[in-house]
CSV table of C-alpha atoms in Angstrom, one decimal:
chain,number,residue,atom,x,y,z
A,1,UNK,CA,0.0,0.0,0.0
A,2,UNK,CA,1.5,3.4,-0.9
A,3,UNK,CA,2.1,6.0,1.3
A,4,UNK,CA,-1.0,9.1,1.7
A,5,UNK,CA,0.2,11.9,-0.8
A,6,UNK,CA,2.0,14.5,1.1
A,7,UNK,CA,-0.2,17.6,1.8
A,8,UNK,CA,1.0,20.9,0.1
A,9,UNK,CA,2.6,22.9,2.6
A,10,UNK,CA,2.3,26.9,3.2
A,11,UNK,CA,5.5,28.7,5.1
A,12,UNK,CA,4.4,31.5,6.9
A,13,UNK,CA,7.8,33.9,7.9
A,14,UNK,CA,7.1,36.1,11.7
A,15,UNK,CA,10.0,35.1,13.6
A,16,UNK,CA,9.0,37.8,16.0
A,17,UNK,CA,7.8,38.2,19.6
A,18,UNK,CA,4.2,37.6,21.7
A,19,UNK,CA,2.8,41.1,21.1
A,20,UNK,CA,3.6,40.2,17.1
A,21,UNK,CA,2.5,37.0,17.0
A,22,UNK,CA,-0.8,37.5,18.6
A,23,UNK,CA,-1.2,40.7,16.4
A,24,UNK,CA,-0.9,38.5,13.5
A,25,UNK,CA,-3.3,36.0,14.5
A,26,UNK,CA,-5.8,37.6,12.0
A,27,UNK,CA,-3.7,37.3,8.9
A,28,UNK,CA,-2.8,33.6,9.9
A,29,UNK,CA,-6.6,32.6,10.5
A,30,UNK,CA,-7.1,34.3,6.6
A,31,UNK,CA,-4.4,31.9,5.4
A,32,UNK,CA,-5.2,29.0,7.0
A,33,UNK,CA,-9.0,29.5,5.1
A,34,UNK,CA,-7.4,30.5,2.0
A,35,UNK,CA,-5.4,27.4,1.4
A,36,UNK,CA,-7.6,24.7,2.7
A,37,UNK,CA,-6.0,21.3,2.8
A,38,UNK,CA,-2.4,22.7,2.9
A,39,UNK,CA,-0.3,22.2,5.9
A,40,UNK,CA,0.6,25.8,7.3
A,41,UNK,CA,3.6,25.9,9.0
A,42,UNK,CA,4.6,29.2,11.1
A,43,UNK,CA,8.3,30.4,11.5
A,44,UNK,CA,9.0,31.7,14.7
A,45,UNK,CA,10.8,31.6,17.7
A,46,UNK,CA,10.2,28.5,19.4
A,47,UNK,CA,9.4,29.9,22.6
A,48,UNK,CA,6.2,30.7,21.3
A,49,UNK,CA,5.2,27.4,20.2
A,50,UNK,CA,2.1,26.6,22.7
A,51,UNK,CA,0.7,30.0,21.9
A,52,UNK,CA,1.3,29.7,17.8
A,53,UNK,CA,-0.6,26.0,18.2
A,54,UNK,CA,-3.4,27.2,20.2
A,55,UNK,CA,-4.4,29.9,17.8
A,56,UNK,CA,-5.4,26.7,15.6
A,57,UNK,CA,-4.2,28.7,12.7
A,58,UNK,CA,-1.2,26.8,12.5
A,59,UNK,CA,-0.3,23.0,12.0
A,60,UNK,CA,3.3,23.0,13.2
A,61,UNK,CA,5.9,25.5,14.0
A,62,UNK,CA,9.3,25.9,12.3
A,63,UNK,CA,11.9,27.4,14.8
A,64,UNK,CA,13.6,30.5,13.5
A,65,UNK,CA,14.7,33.4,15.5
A,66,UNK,CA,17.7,35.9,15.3
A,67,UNK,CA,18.5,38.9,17.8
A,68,UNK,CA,16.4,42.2,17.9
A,69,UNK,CA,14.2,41.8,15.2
A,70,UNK,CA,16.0,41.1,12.6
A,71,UNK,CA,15.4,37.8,10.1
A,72,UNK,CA,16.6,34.4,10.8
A,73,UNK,CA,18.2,32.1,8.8
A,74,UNK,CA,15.3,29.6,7.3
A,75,UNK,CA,18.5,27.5,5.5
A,76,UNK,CA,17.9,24.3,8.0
A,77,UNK,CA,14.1,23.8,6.7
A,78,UNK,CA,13.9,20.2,6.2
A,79,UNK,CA,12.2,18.4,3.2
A,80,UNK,CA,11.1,20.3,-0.5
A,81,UNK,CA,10.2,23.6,-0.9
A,82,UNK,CA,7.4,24.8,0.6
A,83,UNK,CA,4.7,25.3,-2.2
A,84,UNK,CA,3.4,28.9,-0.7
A,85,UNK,CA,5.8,30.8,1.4
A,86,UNK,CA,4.2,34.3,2.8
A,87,UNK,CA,6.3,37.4,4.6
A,88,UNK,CA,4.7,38.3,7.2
A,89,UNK,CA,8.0,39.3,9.5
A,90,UNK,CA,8.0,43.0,7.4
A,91,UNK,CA,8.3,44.9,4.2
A,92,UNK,CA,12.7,44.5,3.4
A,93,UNK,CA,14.3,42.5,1.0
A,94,UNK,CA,16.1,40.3,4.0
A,95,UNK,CA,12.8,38.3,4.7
A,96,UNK,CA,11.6,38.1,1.1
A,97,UNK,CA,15.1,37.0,0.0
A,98,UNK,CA,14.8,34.4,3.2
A,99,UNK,CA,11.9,33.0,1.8
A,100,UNK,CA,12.8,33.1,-1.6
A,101,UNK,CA,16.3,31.0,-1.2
A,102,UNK,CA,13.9,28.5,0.0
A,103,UNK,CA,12.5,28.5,-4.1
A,104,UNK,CA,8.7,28.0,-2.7
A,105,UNK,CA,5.8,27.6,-6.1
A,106,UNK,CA,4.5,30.7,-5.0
A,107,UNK,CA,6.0,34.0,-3.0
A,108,UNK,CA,3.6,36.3,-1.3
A,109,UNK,CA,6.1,39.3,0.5
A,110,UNK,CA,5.4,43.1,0.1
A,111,UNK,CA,9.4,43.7,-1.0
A,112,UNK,CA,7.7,42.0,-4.5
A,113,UNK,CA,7.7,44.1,-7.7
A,114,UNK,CA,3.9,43.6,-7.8
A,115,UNK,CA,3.2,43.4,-4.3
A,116,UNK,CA,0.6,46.1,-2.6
A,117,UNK,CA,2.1,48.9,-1.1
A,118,UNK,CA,3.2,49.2,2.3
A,119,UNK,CA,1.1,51.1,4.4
A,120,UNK,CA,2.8,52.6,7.4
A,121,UNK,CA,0.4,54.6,9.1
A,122,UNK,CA,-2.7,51.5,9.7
A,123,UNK,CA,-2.8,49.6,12.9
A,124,UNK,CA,-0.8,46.3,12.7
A,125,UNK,CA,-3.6,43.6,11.9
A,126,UNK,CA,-4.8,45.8,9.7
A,127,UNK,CA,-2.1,46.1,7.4
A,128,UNK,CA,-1.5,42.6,7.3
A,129,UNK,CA,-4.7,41.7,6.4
A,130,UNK,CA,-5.0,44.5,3.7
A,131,UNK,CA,-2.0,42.7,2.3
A,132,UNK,CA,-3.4,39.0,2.3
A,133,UNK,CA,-7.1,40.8,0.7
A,134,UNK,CA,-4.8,42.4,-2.1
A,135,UNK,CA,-3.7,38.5,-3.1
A,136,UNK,CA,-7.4,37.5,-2.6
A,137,UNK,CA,-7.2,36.2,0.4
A,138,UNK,CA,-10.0,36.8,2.8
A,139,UNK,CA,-8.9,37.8,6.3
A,140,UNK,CA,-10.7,39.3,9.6
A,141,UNK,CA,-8.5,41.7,12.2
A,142,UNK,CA,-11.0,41.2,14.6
A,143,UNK,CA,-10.7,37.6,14.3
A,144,UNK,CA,-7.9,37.5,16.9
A,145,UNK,CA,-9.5,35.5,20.1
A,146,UNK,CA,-8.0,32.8,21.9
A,147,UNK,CA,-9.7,29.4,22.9
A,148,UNK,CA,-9.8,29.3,27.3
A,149,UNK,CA,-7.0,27.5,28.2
A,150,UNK,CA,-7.8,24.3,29.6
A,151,UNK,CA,-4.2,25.2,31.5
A,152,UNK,CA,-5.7,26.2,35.5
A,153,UNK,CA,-4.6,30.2,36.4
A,154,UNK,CA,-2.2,30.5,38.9
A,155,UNK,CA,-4.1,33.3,40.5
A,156,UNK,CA,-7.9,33.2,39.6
A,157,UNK,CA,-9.7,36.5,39.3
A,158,UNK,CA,-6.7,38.9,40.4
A,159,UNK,CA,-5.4,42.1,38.7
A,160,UNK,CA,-1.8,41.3,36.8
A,161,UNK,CA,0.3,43.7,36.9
A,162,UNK,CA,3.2,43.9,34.3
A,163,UNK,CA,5.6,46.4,34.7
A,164,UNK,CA,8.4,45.0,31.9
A,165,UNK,CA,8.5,45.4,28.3
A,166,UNK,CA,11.4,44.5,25.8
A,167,UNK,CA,12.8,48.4,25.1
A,168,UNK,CA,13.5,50.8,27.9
A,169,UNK,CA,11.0,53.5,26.0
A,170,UNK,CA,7.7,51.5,26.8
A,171,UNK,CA,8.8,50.9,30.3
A,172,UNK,CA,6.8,53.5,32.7
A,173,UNK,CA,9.0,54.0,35.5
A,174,UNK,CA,8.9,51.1,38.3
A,175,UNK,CA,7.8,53.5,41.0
A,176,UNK,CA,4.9,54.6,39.6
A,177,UNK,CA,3.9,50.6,39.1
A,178,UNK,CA,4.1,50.4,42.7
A,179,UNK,CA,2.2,53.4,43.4
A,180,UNK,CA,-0.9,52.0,41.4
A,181,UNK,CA,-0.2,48.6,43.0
A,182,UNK,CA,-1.0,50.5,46.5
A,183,UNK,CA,-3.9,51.9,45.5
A,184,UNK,CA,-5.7,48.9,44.0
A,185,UNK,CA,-4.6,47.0,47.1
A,186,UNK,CA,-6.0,49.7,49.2
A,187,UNK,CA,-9.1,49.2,47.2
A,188,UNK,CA,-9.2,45.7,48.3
A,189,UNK,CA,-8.3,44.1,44.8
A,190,UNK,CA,-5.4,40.9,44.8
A,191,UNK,CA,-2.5,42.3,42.4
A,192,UNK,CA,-0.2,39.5,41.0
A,193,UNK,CA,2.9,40.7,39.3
A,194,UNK,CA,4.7,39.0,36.1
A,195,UNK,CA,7.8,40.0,34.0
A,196,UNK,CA,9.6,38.1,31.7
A,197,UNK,CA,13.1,36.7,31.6
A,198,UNK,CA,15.7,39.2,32.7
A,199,UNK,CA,13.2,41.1,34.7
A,200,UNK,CA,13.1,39.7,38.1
A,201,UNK,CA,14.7,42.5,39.7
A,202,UNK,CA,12.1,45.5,37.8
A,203,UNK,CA,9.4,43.3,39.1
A,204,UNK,CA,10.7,42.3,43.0
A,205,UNK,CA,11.2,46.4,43.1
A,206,UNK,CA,7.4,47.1,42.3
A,207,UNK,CA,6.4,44.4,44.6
A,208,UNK,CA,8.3,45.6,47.8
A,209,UNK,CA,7.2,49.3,46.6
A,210,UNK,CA,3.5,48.1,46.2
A,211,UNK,CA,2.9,46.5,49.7
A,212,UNK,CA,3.0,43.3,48.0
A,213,UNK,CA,3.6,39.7,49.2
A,214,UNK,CA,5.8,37.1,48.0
A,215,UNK,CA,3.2,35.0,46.8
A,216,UNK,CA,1.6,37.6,44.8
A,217,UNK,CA,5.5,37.8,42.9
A,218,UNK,CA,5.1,35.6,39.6
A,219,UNK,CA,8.7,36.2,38.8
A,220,UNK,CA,10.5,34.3,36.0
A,221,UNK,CA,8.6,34.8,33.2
A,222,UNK,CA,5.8,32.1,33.4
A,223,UNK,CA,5.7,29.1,31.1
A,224,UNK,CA,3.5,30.9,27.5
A,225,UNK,CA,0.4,28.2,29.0
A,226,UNK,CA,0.3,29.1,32.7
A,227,UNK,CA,0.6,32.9,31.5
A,228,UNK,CA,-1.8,32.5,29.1
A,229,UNK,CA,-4.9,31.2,31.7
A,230,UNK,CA,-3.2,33.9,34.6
A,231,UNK,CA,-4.3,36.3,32.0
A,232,UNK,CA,-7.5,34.7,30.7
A,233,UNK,CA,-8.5,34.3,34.2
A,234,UNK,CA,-7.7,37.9,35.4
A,235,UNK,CA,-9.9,40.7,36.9
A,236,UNK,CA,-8.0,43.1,35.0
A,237,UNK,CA,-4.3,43.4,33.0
A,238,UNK,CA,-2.2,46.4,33.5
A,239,UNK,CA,1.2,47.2,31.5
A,240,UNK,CA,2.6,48.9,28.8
A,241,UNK,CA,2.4,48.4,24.9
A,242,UNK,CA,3.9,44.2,25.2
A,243,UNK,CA,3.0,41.6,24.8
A,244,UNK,CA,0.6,40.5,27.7
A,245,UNK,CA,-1.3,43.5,26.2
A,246,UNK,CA,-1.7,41.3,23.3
A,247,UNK,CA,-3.1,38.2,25.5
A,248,UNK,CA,-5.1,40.2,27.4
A,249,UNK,CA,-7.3,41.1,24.0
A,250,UNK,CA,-7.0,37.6,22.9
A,251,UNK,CA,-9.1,36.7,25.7
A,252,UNK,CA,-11.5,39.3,26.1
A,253,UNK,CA,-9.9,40.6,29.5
A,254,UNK,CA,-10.7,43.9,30.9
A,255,UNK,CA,-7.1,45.6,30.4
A,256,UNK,CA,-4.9,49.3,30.9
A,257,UNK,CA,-2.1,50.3,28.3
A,258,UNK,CA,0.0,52.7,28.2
A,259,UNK,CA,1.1,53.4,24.9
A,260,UNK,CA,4.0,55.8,24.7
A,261,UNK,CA,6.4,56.4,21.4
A,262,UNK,CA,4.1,54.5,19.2
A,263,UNK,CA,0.2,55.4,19.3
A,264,UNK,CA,-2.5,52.8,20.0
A,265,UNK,CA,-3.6,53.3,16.4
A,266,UNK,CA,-1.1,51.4,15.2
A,267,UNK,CA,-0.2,48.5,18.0
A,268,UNK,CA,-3.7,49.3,20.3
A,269,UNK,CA,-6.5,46.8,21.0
A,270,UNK,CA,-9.6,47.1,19.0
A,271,UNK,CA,-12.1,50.2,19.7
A,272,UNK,CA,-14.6,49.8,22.5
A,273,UNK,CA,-15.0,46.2,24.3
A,274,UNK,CA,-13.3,46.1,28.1
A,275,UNK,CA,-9.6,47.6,26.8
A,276,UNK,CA,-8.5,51.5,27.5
A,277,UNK,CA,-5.5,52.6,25.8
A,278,UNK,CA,-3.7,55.6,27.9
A,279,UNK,CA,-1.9,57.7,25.6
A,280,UNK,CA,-0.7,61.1,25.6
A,281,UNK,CA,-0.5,62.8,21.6
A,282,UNK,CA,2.9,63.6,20.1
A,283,UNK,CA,5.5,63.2,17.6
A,284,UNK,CA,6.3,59.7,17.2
A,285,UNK,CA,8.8,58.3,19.6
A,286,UNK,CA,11.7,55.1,19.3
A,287,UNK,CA,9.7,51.9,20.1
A,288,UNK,CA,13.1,50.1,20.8
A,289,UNK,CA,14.6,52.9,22.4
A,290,UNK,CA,16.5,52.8,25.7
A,291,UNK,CA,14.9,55.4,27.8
A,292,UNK,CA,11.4,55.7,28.3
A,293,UNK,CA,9.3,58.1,26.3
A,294,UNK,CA,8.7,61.7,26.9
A,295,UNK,CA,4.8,60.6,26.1
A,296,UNK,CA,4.8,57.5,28.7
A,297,UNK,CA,6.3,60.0,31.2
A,298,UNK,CA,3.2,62.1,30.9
A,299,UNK,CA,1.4,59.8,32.3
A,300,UNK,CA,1.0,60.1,35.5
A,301,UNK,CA,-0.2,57.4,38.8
A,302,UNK,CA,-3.6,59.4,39.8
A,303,UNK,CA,-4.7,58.9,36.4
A,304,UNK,CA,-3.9,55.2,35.6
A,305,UNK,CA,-5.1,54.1,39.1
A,306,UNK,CA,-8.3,55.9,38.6
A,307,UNK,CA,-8.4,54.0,35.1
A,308,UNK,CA,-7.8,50.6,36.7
A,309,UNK,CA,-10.4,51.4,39.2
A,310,UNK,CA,-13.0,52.6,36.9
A,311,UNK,CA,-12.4,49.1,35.0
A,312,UNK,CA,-13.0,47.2,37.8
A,313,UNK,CA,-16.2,49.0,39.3
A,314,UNK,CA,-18.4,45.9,39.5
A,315,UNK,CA,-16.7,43.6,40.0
A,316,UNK,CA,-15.6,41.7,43.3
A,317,UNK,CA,-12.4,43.0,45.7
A,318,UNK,CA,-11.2,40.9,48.4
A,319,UNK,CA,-10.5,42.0,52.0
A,320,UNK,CA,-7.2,44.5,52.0
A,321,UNK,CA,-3.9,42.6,53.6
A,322,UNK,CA,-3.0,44.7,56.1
A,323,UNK,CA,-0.8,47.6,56.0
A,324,UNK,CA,-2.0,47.3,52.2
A,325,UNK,CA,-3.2,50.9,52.1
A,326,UNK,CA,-1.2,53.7,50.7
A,327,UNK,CA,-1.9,57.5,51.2
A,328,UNK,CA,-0.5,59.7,48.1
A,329,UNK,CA,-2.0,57.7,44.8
A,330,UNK,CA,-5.4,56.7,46.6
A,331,UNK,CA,-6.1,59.8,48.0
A,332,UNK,CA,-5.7,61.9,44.4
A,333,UNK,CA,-8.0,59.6,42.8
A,334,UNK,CA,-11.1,58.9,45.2
């Protein structure tokens, strides 16, 4: 009996991180119903494996990741060329010419002489979408939900608390974390904090600042599955424009960004629903920048506590620990 014909396959290039994967969730849901019975296989880092797999817009995941962002070698992909291979990492030459050394049937990239132009100024999903409906291929950028995670959260019904982010110019200053960590403490609400790897220390600082307890410290960075239901199962998600932004509107959560050198209009959640983008109108800032934004900085604790707050009226708040009540932020936005 002869082996079942192999399926055709479809390479899909965003070797990227969380915040771009999930934003790309859209444009990968359009290919996977644009190519029905092809095998779509996703290049990225592997780190992001269980949260590529669970979008079920993927079949399998192709590890490739390089520093920053720039492109990864694809030269170790196993087996014959893919038959469609689509750029969805950016608009350069580097990941079309990754792709293209790996002579797929067909190449779908923006750096193409008859590709659709690159539109800089439209929110992320958007854009990526656009491109796919300029080949003909239908896609949704509010299609970008998560399944619950059958994964149990580590800290059912808290507020999480991310103070991290991957460039020093979305980071809003530790201290000011901690104040809003007092206040919604003081307000009776549990407050877990997270960071990811290499931000222990950032996230031990707002915990001692806040009033908060060791347990309550989810240092480490958590496995993508345990984060993934912390988030899904959260009161409320505040941080800055990363990643766990991303997860929070993947699962519907009720969540507070602060947007700094790039606007929401670009990298923000979707009008309306349970998500409010803080952001404070200027010129365009560094996104990957080492110091954080003159716009972030404008932000300031009274206003981002009262925004917490106002997103969890309704809903239920625990007893206060004691000697959880702070005096400066709580008192400015009663």
């Amino acid at each position: 009996m002869s082996p079942a014909p192999r399926p055709p396959t479809v390479l899909v290039l965003r070797a990227l991180g969380l915040g771009d994967l999930l934003a790309g969730v859209p444009a990968l849901r359009g290919i996977r119903r644009g190519f029905p019975g092809h095998r779509v296989v996703l290049a990225l880092p592997p780190g992001l494996t269980d949260t590529a797999l669970s979008t079920g817009a993927v079949d399998a995941v192709f590890p490739a990741e390089a520093p920053g962002r720039a492109v990864p070698s694809l030269a170790h992909w196993p087996g014959p060329p893919p038959d469609v291979a689509v750029d969805l990492h950016g608009n350069g030459p580097e990941s079309r010419d990754a792709l293209a050394a790996l002579r797929p049937r067909r190449l779908l990239a923006h750096a193409l002489p008859d590709a659709p132009p690159w539109r800089p100024h439209v929110h992320e999903r958007d854009r990526w979408c656009g491109f796919l409906r300029a080949h003909g291929i239908p896609a949704d950028p509010l299609d970008l939900r998560l399944p619950v995670p059958s994964t149990p959260s580590p800290a059912p019904g808290a507020v999480v608390v991310h103070p991290g982010a991957a460039s020093g110019s979305r980071r809003w200053p530790g201290e000011r974390f901690a104040a809003v960590v007092r206040c919604l403490r003081a307000a009776g609400h549990r407050v877990v904090l997270t960071g990811g790897p290499g931000e222990d220390a950032l996230v031990r600082y707002v915990a001692e600042r806040g009033g908060s307890p060791a347990s309550d410290v989810l240092a480490g960075g958590l496995p993508p599955a345990e984060l993934s239901a912390l988030v899904a199962g959260a009161s409320l998600v505040l941080s800055g424009d990363t990643g766990i932004a991303h997860l929070a509107v993947a699962h519907g959560t009720p969540s507070v960004t602060l947007f700094g050198p790039v606007s929401p209009r670009l990298w923000g959640p979707p009008p309306g629903g349970p998500h409010l983008a803080l952001w404070k109108p200027g010129p365009p800032g560094d996104p990957h920048g080492r110091s954080p934004d003159a716009r972030l900085l404008r932000l300031h604790t009274g206003e981002v506590a009262a925004a917490c707050l106002l997103r969890l009226r309704g809903r239920p708040a625990r007893a206060a620990a004691p000697g959880a009540f702070g005096t400066g932020v709580a008192a400015r936005v009663r």
